[in-house]
PDB file of C-alpha atoms in Angstrom:
ATOM      1  CA  UNK A   7      88.482  75.901  72.590  1.00 52.00           C
ATOM      2  CA  UNK A   8      92.144  76.172  72.774  1.00 54.00           C
ATOM      3  CA  UNK A   9      92.259  79.608  71.686  1.00 52.00           C
ATOM      4  CA  UNK A  10      89.507  80.639  74.301  1.00 51.00           C
ATOM      5  CA  UNK A  11      91.611  78.857  77.004  1.00 55.00           C
ATOM      6  CA  UNK A  12      94.623  80.787  75.539  1.00 54.00           C
ATOM      7  CA  UNK A  13      92.692  84.189  75.761  1.00 55.00           C
ATOM      8  CA  UNK A  14      91.569  83.612  79.178  1.00 55.00           C
ATOM      9  CA  UNK A  15      95.070  82.730  80.357  1.00 58.00           C
ATOM     10  CA  UNK A  16      96.624  85.869  78.955  1.00 64.00           C
ATOM     11  CA  UNK A  17      93.781  88.032  80.530  1.00 63.00           C
ATOM     12  CA  UNK A  18      94.460  86.497  83.978  1.00 71.00           C
ATOM     13  CA  UNK A  19      98.275  87.095  83.480  1.00 76.00           C
ATOM     14  CA  UNK A  20      97.617  90.570  82.430  1.00 80.00           C
ATOM     15  CA  UNK A  21      95.364  91.094  85.694  1.00 75.00           C
ATOM     16  CA  UNK A  22      98.161  89.787  87.751  1.00 78.00           C
ATOM     17  CA  UNK A  23     100.550  92.186  86.463  1.00 84.00           C
ATOM     18  CA  UNK A  24      98.216  94.939  86.846  1.00 82.00           C
ATOM     19  CA  UNK A  25      97.291  94.172  90.478  1.00 79.00           C
ATOM     20  CA  UNK A  26     101.113  93.986  91.204  1.00 84.00           C
ATOM     21  CA  UNK A  27     101.635  97.262  89.403  1.00 87.00           C
ATOM     22  CA  UNK A  28      99.042  98.598  91.442  1.00 84.00           C
ATOM     23  CA  UNK A  29     100.526  97.292  95.050  1.00 84.00           C
ATOM     24  CA  UNK A  30     103.931  98.806  93.707  1.00 89.00           C
ATOM     25  CA  UNK A  31     102.135 102.283  92.812  1.00 90.00           C
ATOM     26  CA  UNK A  32     100.431 102.764  96.254  1.00 85.00           C
ATOM     27  CA  UNK A  33     103.777 101.749  98.021  1.00 87.00           C
ATOM     28  CA  UNK A  34     105.314 104.275  96.049  1.00 88.00           C
ATOM     29  CA  UNK A  35     102.837 106.780  97.124  1.00 87.00           C
ATOM     30  CA  UNK A  36     103.375 105.710 100.756  1.00 83.00           C
ATOM     31  CA  UNK A  37     107.295 106.223 100.277  1.00 86.00           C
ATOM     32  CA  UNK A  38     106.825 109.677  98.601  1.00 87.00           C
ATOM     33  CA  UNK A  39     104.589 111.133 101.560  1.00 84.00           C
ATOM     34  CA  UNK A  40     107.634 111.792 103.989  1.00 84.00           C
ATOM     35  CA  UNK A  41     109.704 113.294 100.993  1.00 86.00           C
ATOM     36  CA  UNK A  42     106.716 115.772 100.454  1.00 88.00           C
ATOM     37  CA  UNK A  43     106.733 116.649 104.115  1.00 85.00           C
ATOM     38  CA  UNK A  44     110.477 117.269 103.907  1.00 86.00           C
ATOM     39  CA  UNK A  45     109.814 119.631 101.080  1.00 87.00           C
ATOM     40  CA  UNK A  46     107.385 121.731 103.097  1.00 88.00           C
ATOM     41  CA  UNK A  47     104.159 119.778 102.468  1.00 85.00           C
ATOM     42  CA  UNK A  48     101.963 118.345 105.259  1.00 84.00           C
ATOM     43  CA  UNK A  49      99.284 115.576 105.631  1.00 82.00           C
ATOM     44  CA  UNK A  50      96.187 117.620 104.961  1.00 83.00           C
ATOM     45  CA  UNK A  51      97.493 118.979 101.656  1.00 86.00           C
ATOM     46  CA  UNK A  52      98.500 115.562 100.385  1.00 86.00           C
ATOM     47  CA  UNK A  53      95.138 114.208 101.365  1.00 85.00           C
ATOM     48  CA  UNK A  54      93.424 116.859  99.254  1.00 89.00           C
ATOM     49  CA  UNK A  55      95.653 116.107  96.061  1.00 89.00           C
ATOM     50  CA  UNK A  56      95.466 112.199  96.869  1.00 86.00           C
ATOM     51  CA  UNK A  57      91.562 112.387  96.795  1.00 88.00           C
ATOM     52  CA  UNK A  58      91.344 114.943  94.240  1.00 90.00           C
ATOM     53  CA  UNK A  59      93.496 112.976  91.586  1.00 89.00           C
ATOM     54  CA  UNK A  60      91.693 110.073  92.408  1.00 86.00           C
ATOM     55  CA  UNK A  61      88.395 111.563  91.737  1.00 91.00           C
ATOM     56  CA  UNK A  62      89.734 112.877  88.368  1.00 88.00           C
ATOM     57  CA  UNK A  63      90.622 109.528  87.429  1.00 84.00           C
ATOM     58  CA  UNK A  64      87.746 107.265  88.763  1.00 86.00           C
ATOM     59  CA  UNK A  65      85.268 109.997  87.393  1.00 89.00           C
ATOM     60  CA  UNK A  66      86.488 109.834  83.860  1.00 89.00           C
ATOM     61  CA  UNK A  67      86.858 105.876  83.993  1.00 86.00           C
ATOM     62  CA  UNK A  68      82.970 106.003  85.025  1.00 89.00           C
ATOM     63  CA  UNK A  69      82.199 108.266  82.401  1.00 91.00           C
ATOM     64  CA  UNK A  70      83.762 106.158  79.616  1.00 90.00           C
ATOM     65  CA  UNK A  71      82.400 102.914  80.659  1.00 87.00           C
ATOM     66  CA  UNK A  72      78.901 104.803  80.527  1.00 92.00           C
ATOM     67  CA  UNK A  73      78.064 103.910  84.302  1.00 90.00           C
ATOM     68  CA  UNK A  74      75.355 106.331  85.622  1.00 91.00           C
ATOM     69  CA  UNK A  75      76.397 108.609  88.467  1.00 92.00           C
ATOM     70  CA  UNK A  76      72.778 108.072  90.079  1.00 91.00           C
ATOM     71  CA  UNK A  77      72.360 106.602  93.576  1.00 92.00           C
ATOM     72  CA  UNK A  78      69.426 106.724  96.063  1.00 94.00           C
ATOM     73  CA  UNK A  79      69.677 109.003  99.067  1.00 92.00           C
ATOM     74  CA  UNK A  80      70.143 106.216 101.234  1.00 94.00           C
ATOM     75  CA  UNK A  81      73.090 104.748  99.214  1.00 94.00           C
ATOM     76  CA  UNK A  82      74.771 108.225  99.135  1.00 95.00           C
ATOM     77  CA  UNK A  83      74.476 108.410 103.246  1.00 95.00           C
ATOM     78  CA  UNK A  84      76.149 105.066 103.349  1.00 94.00           C
ATOM     79  CA  UNK A  85      78.870 106.163 101.029  1.00 92.00           C
ATOM     80  CA  UNK A  86      79.530 109.106 103.077  1.00 94.00           C
ATOM     81  CA  UNK A  87      79.806 107.042 106.145  1.00 94.00           C
ATOM     82  CA  UNK A  88      82.202 104.849 104.803  1.00 90.00           C
ATOM     83  CA  UNK A  89      84.060 107.264 102.987  1.00 90.00           C
ATOM     84  CA  UNK A  90      84.284 109.338 106.346  1.00 93.00           C
ATOM     85  CA  UNK A  91      85.820 106.030 107.798  1.00 93.00           C
ATOM     86  CA  UNK A  92      88.467 105.683 104.878  1.00 87.00           C
ATOM     87  CA  UNK A  93      89.379 109.139 105.141  1.00 89.00           C
ATOM     88  CA  UNK A  94      90.210 108.905 108.724  1.00 93.00           C
ATOM     89  CA  UNK A  95      92.155 105.670 108.023  1.00 91.00           C
ATOM     90  CA  UNK A  96      94.093 107.135 105.033  1.00 85.00           C
ATOM     91  CA  UNK A  97      94.475 110.471 106.841  1.00 87.00           C
ATOM     92  CA  UNK A  98      96.066 108.572 109.807  1.00 92.00           C
ATOM     93  CA  UNK A  99      98.398 106.283 107.779  1.00 89.00           C
ATOM     94  CA  UNK A 100     100.103 109.252 105.961  1.00 84.00           C
ATOM     95  CA  UNK A 101     100.090 111.304 109.427  1.00 87.00           C
ATOM     96  CA  UNK A 102     101.937 108.416 110.882  1.00 89.00           C
ATOM     97  CA  UNK A 103     104.699 108.571 108.405  1.00 84.00           C
ATOM     98  CA  UNK A 104     105.986 111.901 110.084  1.00 84.00           C
ATOM     99  CA  UNK A 105     106.384 110.196 113.107  1.00 86.00           C
ATOM    100  CA  UNK A 106     107.738 106.446 112.536  1.00 82.00           C
ATOM    101  CA  UNK A 107     109.437 104.832 109.644  1.00 80.00           C
ATOM    102  CA  UNK A 108     107.081 104.150 106.724  1.00 78.00           C
ATOM    103  CA  UNK A 109     107.807 100.662 106.671  1.00 74.00           C
ATOM    104  CA  UNK A 110     106.626 100.290 110.557  1.00 78.00           C
ATOM    105  CA  UNK A 111     103.446 102.517 109.704  1.00 82.00           C
ATOM    106  CA  UNK A 112     102.824 100.082 106.976  1.00 80.00           C
ATOM    107  CA  UNK A 113     103.406  96.906 108.908  1.00 77.00           C
ATOM    108  CA  UNK A 114     100.815  98.261 111.585  1.00 82.00           C
ATOM    109  CA  UNK A 115      98.422  99.312 109.038  1.00 84.00           C
ATOM    110  CA  UNK A 116      98.032  95.929 107.350  1.00 77.00           C
ATOM    111  CA  UNK A 117      96.789  94.136 110.445  1.00 79.00           C
ATOM    112  CA  UNK A 118      93.298  95.719 108.981  1.00 80.00           C
ATOM    113  CA  UNK A 119      92.313  92.547 107.214  1.00 73.00           C
ATOM    114  CA  UNK A 120      92.682  90.723 110.768  1.00 75.00           C
ATOM    115  CA  UNK A 121      90.920  93.443 112.511  1.00 82.00           C
ATOM    116  CA  UNK A 122      87.983  93.120 109.606  1.00 80.00           C
ATOM    117  CA  UNK A 123      87.460  89.260 110.411  1.00 73.00           C
ATOM    118  CA  UNK A 124      87.534  89.969 114.177  1.00 80.00           C
ATOM    119  CA  UNK A 125      84.773  92.552 113.557  1.00 83.00           C
ATOM    120  CA  UNK A 126      82.615  90.368 111.268  1.00 79.00           C
ATOM    121  CA  UNK A 127      82.739  87.593 113.808  1.00 80.00           C
ATOM    122  CA  UNK A 128      81.377  89.769 116.304  1.00 83.00           C
ATOM    123  CA  UNK A 129      78.546  91.414 113.924  1.00 83.00           C
ATOM    124  CA  UNK A 130      77.671  87.782 112.771  1.00 81.00           C
ATOM    125  CA  UNK A 131      77.964  86.353 116.475  1.00 82.00           C
ATOM    126  CA  UNK A 132      80.188  83.803 115.192  1.00 79.00           C
ATOM    127  CA  UNK A 133      83.089  82.224 117.139  1.00 76.00           C
ATOM    128  CA  UNK A 134      86.743  82.725 115.794  1.00 69.00           C
ATOM    129  CA  UNK A 135      88.178  79.668 113.994  1.00 74.00           C
ATOM    130  CA  UNK A 136      91.255  78.400 115.436  1.00 78.00           C
ATOM    131  CA  UNK A 137      92.930  79.035 112.238  1.00 78.00           C
ATOM    132  CA  UNK A 138      91.838  82.854 112.233  1.00 72.00           C
ATOM    133  CA  UNK A 139      92.909  83.026 116.020  1.00 77.00           C
ATOM    134  CA  UNK A 140      96.330  81.484 115.094  1.00 82.00           C
ATOM    135  CA  UNK A 141      96.786  84.198 112.266  1.00 78.00           C
ATOM    136  CA  UNK A 142      95.775  87.139 114.529  1.00 74.00           C
ATOM    137  CA  UNK A 143      98.301  85.815 117.178  1.00 79.00           C
ATOM    138  CA  UNK A 144     101.160  85.524 114.981  1.00 81.00           C
ATOM    139  CA  UNK A 145     100.369  88.891 113.222  1.00 76.00           C
ATOM    140  CA  UNK A 146     100.430  90.529 117.079  1.00 72.00           C
ATOM    141  CA  UNK A 147     103.514  88.721 117.515  1.00 79.00           C
ATOM    142  CA  UNK A 148     105.279  89.904 114.593  1.00 78.00           C
ATOM    143  CA  UNK A 149     104.150  93.399 115.377  1.00 71.00           C
ATOM    144  CA  UNK A 150     105.703  93.206 118.783  1.00 70.00           C
ATOM    145  CA  UNK A 151     109.194  92.097 117.441  1.00 74.00           C
ATOM    146  CA  UNK A 152     108.937  94.778 114.969  1.00 69.00           C
ATOM    147  CA  UNK A 153     108.307  97.345 117.717  1.00 60.00           C
ATOM    148  CA  UNK A 154     111.273  96.106 119.874  1.00 60.00           C
ATOM    149  CA  UNK A 155     108.616  94.370 122.460  1.00 48.00           C
ATOM    150  CA  UNK A 156     109.845  96.806 125.121  1.00 45.00           C
ATOM    151  CA  UNK A 157     108.160  99.883 123.861  1.00 46.00           C
ATOM    152  CA  UNK A 158     110.556 101.818 125.823  1.00 47.00           C
ATOM    153  CA  UNK A 159     111.546 104.047 122.438  1.00 48.00           C
ATOM    154  CA  UNK A 160     108.343 103.751 120.762  1.00 58.00           C
ATOM    155  CA  UNK A 161     106.755 106.931 119.275  1.00 76.00           C
ATOM    156  CA  UNK A 162     103.405 106.969 120.946  1.00 82.00           C
ATOM    157  CA  UNK A 163     101.692 109.579 118.040  1.00 87.00           C
ATOM    158  CA  UNK A 164     103.002 107.213 115.338  1.00 87.00           C
ATOM    159  CA  UNK A 165     101.720 104.094 116.903  1.00 87.00           C
ATOM    160  CA  UNK A 166      98.219 105.746 117.500  1.00 91.00           C
ATOM    161  CA  UNK A 167      98.204 106.912 114.010  1.00 93.00           C
ATOM    162  CA  UNK A 168      98.997 103.522 112.445  1.00 91.00           C
ATOM    163  CA  UNK A 169      96.344 101.793 114.696  1.00 92.00           C
ATOM    164  CA  UNK A 170      94.030 104.418 113.841  1.00 95.00           C
ATOM    165  CA  UNK A 171      94.729 103.956 110.191  1.00 93.00           C
ATOM    166  CA  UNK A 172      94.077 100.013 110.503  1.00 90.00           C
ATOM    167  CA  UNK A 173      90.526 100.369 112.340  1.00 93.00           C
ATOM    168  CA  UNK A 174      89.400 103.257 110.035  1.00 92.00           C
ATOM    169  CA  UNK A 175      90.046 101.233 106.999  1.00 86.00           C
ATOM    170  CA  UNK A 176      88.258  98.152 108.562  1.00 87.00           C
ATOM    171  CA  UNK A 177      85.299 100.057 109.327  1.00 90.00           C
ATOM    172  CA  UNK A 178      85.266 101.660 106.012  1.00 88.00           C
ATOM    173  CA  UNK A 179      85.553  98.016 104.496  1.00 81.00           C
ATOM    174  CA  UNK A 180      82.518  96.500 106.707  1.00 86.00           C
ATOM    175  CA  UNK A 181      80.466  99.469 106.087  1.00 88.00           C
ATOM    176  CA  UNK A 182      80.731  99.342 102.392  1.00 84.00           C
ATOM    177  CA  UNK A 183      80.627  95.770 102.289  1.00 80.00           C
ATOM    178  CA  UNK A 184      77.324  95.202 104.448  1.00 83.00           C
ATOM    179  CA  UNK A 185      75.431  98.642 103.325  1.00 87.00           C
ATOM    180  CA  UNK A 186      76.414  98.808  99.717  1.00 85.00           C
ATOM    181  CA  UNK A 187      76.673  95.411  98.343  1.00 79.00           C
ATOM    182  CA  UNK A 188      74.547  96.098  95.545  1.00 84.00           C
ATOM    183  CA  UNK A 189      76.203  99.336  94.250  1.00 84.00           C
ATOM    184  CA  UNK A 190      78.793  99.043  91.365  1.00 83.00           C
ATOM    185  CA  UNK A 191      82.215  99.057  93.255  1.00 79.00           C
ATOM    186  CA  UNK A 192      83.841 101.772  91.335  1.00 81.00           C
ATOM    187  CA  UNK A 193      80.756 104.046  91.794  1.00 88.00           C
ATOM    188  CA  UNK A 194      80.565 103.577  95.741  1.00 85.00           C
ATOM    189  CA  UNK A 195      84.241 104.175  95.809  1.00 83.00           C
ATOM    190  CA  UNK A 196      83.788 107.372  93.631  1.00 90.00           C
ATOM    191  CA  UNK A 197      81.329 108.659  96.228  1.00 93.00           C
ATOM    192  CA  UNK A 198      83.694 107.533  99.137  1.00 88.00           C
ATOM    193  CA  UNK A 199      86.318 109.600  97.587  1.00 88.00           C
ATOM    194  CA  UNK A 200      83.985 112.799  97.368  1.00 93.00           C
ATOM    195  CA  UNK A 201      83.379 112.423 100.703  1.00 92.00           C
ATOM    196  CA  UNK A 202      87.116 112.091 101.560  1.00 89.00           C
ATOM    197  CA  UNK A 203      87.988 114.873  99.309  1.00 92.00           C
ATOM    198  CA  UNK A 204      85.457 117.157 100.590  1.00 93.00           C
ATOM    199  CA  UNK A 205      86.446 116.552 104.253  1.00 90.00           C
ATOM    200  CA  UNK A 206      90.168 116.847 103.308  1.00 88.00           C
ATOM    201  CA  UNK A 207      89.429 120.524 101.542  1.00 91.00           C
ATOM    202  CA  UNK A 208      87.159 121.618 104.837  1.00 90.00           C
ATOM    203  CA  UNK A 209      90.105 120.555 107.337  1.00 84.00           C
ATOM    204  CA  UNK A 210      92.859 122.000 105.368  1.00 87.00           C
ATOM    205  CA  UNK A 211      91.339 125.429 104.505  1.00 86.00           C
ATOM    206  CA  UNK A 212      89.522 125.459 107.942  1.00 83.00           C
ATOM    207  CA  UNK A 213      92.309 125.117 109.947  1.00 81.00           C
ATOM    208  CA  UNK A 214      94.615 127.117 107.759  1.00 84.00           C
ATOM    209  CA  UNK A 215      96.778 124.154 106.996  1.00 82.00           C
ATOM    210  CA  UNK A 216      97.315 124.552 103.349  1.00 85.00           C
ATOM    211  CA  UNK A 217     100.986 124.177 102.993  1.00 84.00           C
ATOM    212  CA  UNK A 218     102.616 123.434  99.595  1.00 81.00           C
ATOM    213  CA  UNK A 219     106.190 122.575  98.734  1.00 83.00           C
ATOM    214  CA  UNK A 220     108.119 125.008  97.051  1.00 84.00           C
ATOM    215  CA  UNK A 221     106.735 126.171  93.444  1.00 83.00           C
ATOM    216  CA  UNK A 222     109.376 124.415  91.408  1.00 86.00           C
ATOM    217  CA  UNK A 223     109.570 121.505  89.220  1.00 87.00           C
ATOM    218  CA  UNK A 224     111.238 118.858  91.117  1.00 87.00           C
ATOM    219  CA  UNK A 225     108.976 119.613  94.394  1.00 87.00           C
ATOM    220  CA  UNK A 226     105.802 119.811  92.331  1.00 89.00           C
ATOM    221  CA  UNK A 227     106.768 116.686  90.482  1.00 90.00           C
ATOM    222  CA  UNK A 228     107.111 114.664  93.594  1.00 89.00           C
ATOM    223  CA  UNK A 229     103.930 115.890  94.862  1.00 89.00           C
ATOM    224  CA  UNK A 230     101.937 115.152  91.906  1.00 89.00           C
ATOM    225  CA  UNK A 231     103.955 111.502  91.537  1.00 90.00           C
ATOM    226  CA  UNK A 232     102.636 111.155  95.281  1.00 88.00           C
ATOM    227  CA  UNK A 233      99.026 111.890  94.346  1.00 88.00           C
ATOM    228  CA  UNK A 234      98.773 110.286  90.945  1.00 88.00           C
ATOM    229  CA  UNK A 235     100.257 107.105  92.176  1.00 90.00           C
ATOM    230  CA  UNK A 236      97.735 106.786  94.655  1.00 83.00           C
ATOM    231  CA  UNK A 237      95.085 107.184  92.148  1.00 82.00           C
ATOM    232  CA  UNK A 238      96.865 104.946  89.851  1.00 82.00           C
ATOM    233  CA  UNK A 239      97.061 102.039  92.308  1.00 81.00           C
ATOM    234  CA  UNK A 240      93.145 102.427  93.234  1.00 70.00           C
ATOM    235  CA  UNK A 241      92.390 102.289  89.230  1.00 72.00           C
ATOM    236  CA  UNK A 242      94.530  99.300  88.794  1.00 77.00           C
ATOM    237  CA  UNK A 243      92.983  97.353  91.888  1.00 72.00           C
ATOM    238  CA  UNK A 244      89.252  97.926  89.901  1.00 61.00           C
ATOM    239  CA  UNK A 245      90.814  96.409  86.641  1.00 69.00           C
ATOM    240  CA  UNK A 246      92.252  93.784  88.549  1.00 73.00           C
ATOM    241  CA  UNK A 247      88.826  92.937  90.209  1.00 62.00           C
ATOM    242  CA  UNK A 248      87.362  92.841  86.600  1.00 62.00           C
ATOM    243  CA  UNK A 249      90.272  90.662  85.254  1.00 70.00           C
ATOM    244  CA  UNK A 250      91.080  88.026  88.191  1.00 71.00           C
ATOM    245  CA  UNK A 251      88.296  88.687  90.526  1.00 64.00           C
ATOM    246  CA  UNK A 252      88.088  90.179  93.965  1.00 55.00           C
ATOM    247  CA  UNK A 253      89.502  87.560  96.091  1.00 51.00           C
ATOM    248  CA  UNK A 254      92.571  87.114  93.974  1.00 63.00           C
ATOM    249  CA  UNK A 255      93.050  90.759  93.774  1.00 67.00           C
ATOM    250  CA  UNK A 256      93.044  91.215  97.595  1.00 62.00           C
ATOM    251  CA  UNK A 257      95.545  88.370  97.940  1.00 61.00           C
ATOM    252  CA  UNK A 258      97.936  89.977  95.644  1.00 70.00           C
ATOM    253  CA  UNK A 259      97.605  93.399  97.096  1.00 71.00           C
ATOM    254  CA  UNK A 260      98.908  92.059 100.394  1.00 69.00           C
ATOM    255  CA  UNK A 261     102.383  92.361  98.675  1.00 75.00           C
ATOM    256  CA  UNK A 262     101.975  95.954  99.573  1.00 77.00           C
ATOM    257  CA  UNK A 263     103.736  95.742 103.081  1.00 74.00           C
ATOM    258  CA  UNK A 264     106.276  93.995 101.500  1.00 76.00           C
ATOM    259  CA  UNK A 265     106.992  96.087  98.626  1.00 81.00           C
ATOM    260  CA  UNK A 266     106.802  99.426 100.886  1.00 79.00           C
ATOM    261  CA  UNK A 267     109.448  98.081 103.189  1.00 76.00           C
ATOM    262  CA  UNK A 268     111.868  97.306 100.151  1.00 79.00           C
ATOM    263  CA  UNK A 269     111.181 100.652  98.923  1.00 82.00           C
ATOM    264  CA  UNK A 270     111.976 102.361 102.147  1.00 81.00           C
ATOM    265  CA  UNK A 271     115.018 100.474 102.275  1.00 80.00           C
ATOM    266  CA  UNK A 272     116.107 101.307  98.984  1.00 82.00           C
ATOM    267  CA  UNK A 273     114.964 104.964  98.897  1.00 80.00           C
ATOM    268  CA  UNK A 274     114.780 106.462 102.061  1.00 78.00           C
ATOM    269  CA  UNK A 275     117.854 104.460 103.647  1.00 80.00           C
ATOM    270  CA  UNK A 276     115.619 102.864 106.180  1.00 74.00           C
ATOM    271  CA  UNK A 277     117.202  99.835 108.133  1.00 74.00           C
ATOM    272  CA  UNK A 278     115.272  96.758 109.660  1.00 70.00           C
ATOM    273  CA  UNK A 279     117.383  94.902 112.149  1.00 75.00           C
ATOM    274  CA  UNK A 280     117.361  91.028 111.636  1.00 77.00           C
ATOM    275  CA  UNK A 281     114.786  90.622 114.582  1.00 76.00           C
ATOM    276  CA  UNK A 282     112.257  93.409 112.956  1.00 74.00           C
ATOM    277  CA  UNK A 283     112.780  91.411 109.611  1.00 79.00           C
ATOM    278  CA  UNK A 284     111.642  88.406 111.146  1.00 82.00           C
ATOM    279  CA  UNK A 285     108.767  90.007 112.629  1.00 79.00           C
ATOM    280  CA  UNK A 286     107.949  91.848 109.487  1.00 76.00           C
ATOM    281  CA  UNK A 287     107.793  88.423 107.571  1.00 82.00           C
ATOM    282  CA  UNK A 288     105.585  86.905 110.544  1.00 82.00           C
ATOM    283  CA  UNK A 289     103.392  89.873 110.007  1.00 78.00           C
ATOM    284  CA  UNK A 290     102.911  89.373 106.313  1.00 78.00           C
ATOM    285  CA  UNK A 291     102.782  85.627 106.658  1.00 83.00           C
ATOM    286  CA  UNK A 292      99.836  85.781 109.129  1.00 79.00           C
ATOM    287  CA  UNK A 293      98.124  88.153 106.546  1.00 73.00           C
ATOM    288  CA  UNK A 294      98.432  85.884 103.702  1.00 76.00           C
ATOM    289  CA  UNK A 295      97.443  82.843 106.175  1.00 79.00           C
ATOM    290  CA  UNK A 296      94.298  84.643 107.053  1.00 71.00           C
ATOM    291  CA  UNK A 297      93.400  85.224 103.295  1.00 67.00           C
ATOM    292  CA  UNK A 298      93.944  81.774 102.301  1.00 73.00           C
ATOM    293  CA  UNK A 299      91.905  80.758 105.465  1.00 71.00           C
ATOM    294  CA  UNK A 300      89.047  82.747 104.599  1.00 63.00           C
ATOM    295  CA  UNK A 301      89.112  82.000 100.766  1.00 63.00           C
ATOM    296  CA  UNK A 302      89.030  78.121 101.704  1.00 68.00           C
ATOM    297  CA  UNK A 303      86.153  78.585 104.414  1.00 64.00           C
ATOM    298  CA  UNK A 304      84.054  80.613 101.729  1.00 58.00           C
ATOM    299  CA  UNK A 305      84.532  77.754  99.209  1.00 62.00           C
ATOM    300  CA  UNK A 306      83.811  74.886 101.459  1.00 60.00           C
TER     301      UNK A 306
END
């Protein structure tokens, strides 16, 4: 019995480490996006490489696990719809990096769990709990502080793309959660990524927007790192769900905005004022509180 408990504990510890690594990996991918832009790349090209690398990693994992790729026509349509919403969200986020600091874009983006909660209340015709409303207002206050409240020098395209990213990903989560609940998680995400990759290819080559950084070692290595760290993050999340469960994995992934802000300061030289730091802390605290509240309501 002691040996069994020890094995479970070590498995959970490994799961925690894997998910923290996944949060760090997606943050690293976010930080590399503006660097790739500076070298001559663009949003469309980066999306192609991001989704392509994820498809490669995810497809190999499904093959090794012996999971069938077969889905019904209806399930494939729902995967395409959820994939479209996610592509809009993912593309909008990395587009925002070209207009506003990475740290600010990610903070706005990470209101998507709160947007999801509001949408679920509306769809279920359920009143928003007082605790959920408090979390929402705290997050909005934190964002107002981060944005400077006055909005006088706010970059409008950056704000629009960041908000669209949050809405797109929230829509994707809602659609896949309600319409694809019975489909194996990695498999439905694979087909969502197929949709994203196809759309990114059509957008890129249809508009003539294909733009690679210089064909030299450093630039190609940075592009590859931006794409593969994105793929590795999602693979890590799936591994975390298997080891420690979906709710704990989601909770730990909320470290992403914190890690992104830290990396932006360390690697990109971005600076947060005292008040912006306070606002960022308030946003992250509101997100964690919302997750804890949701978990306690689910178990009560």
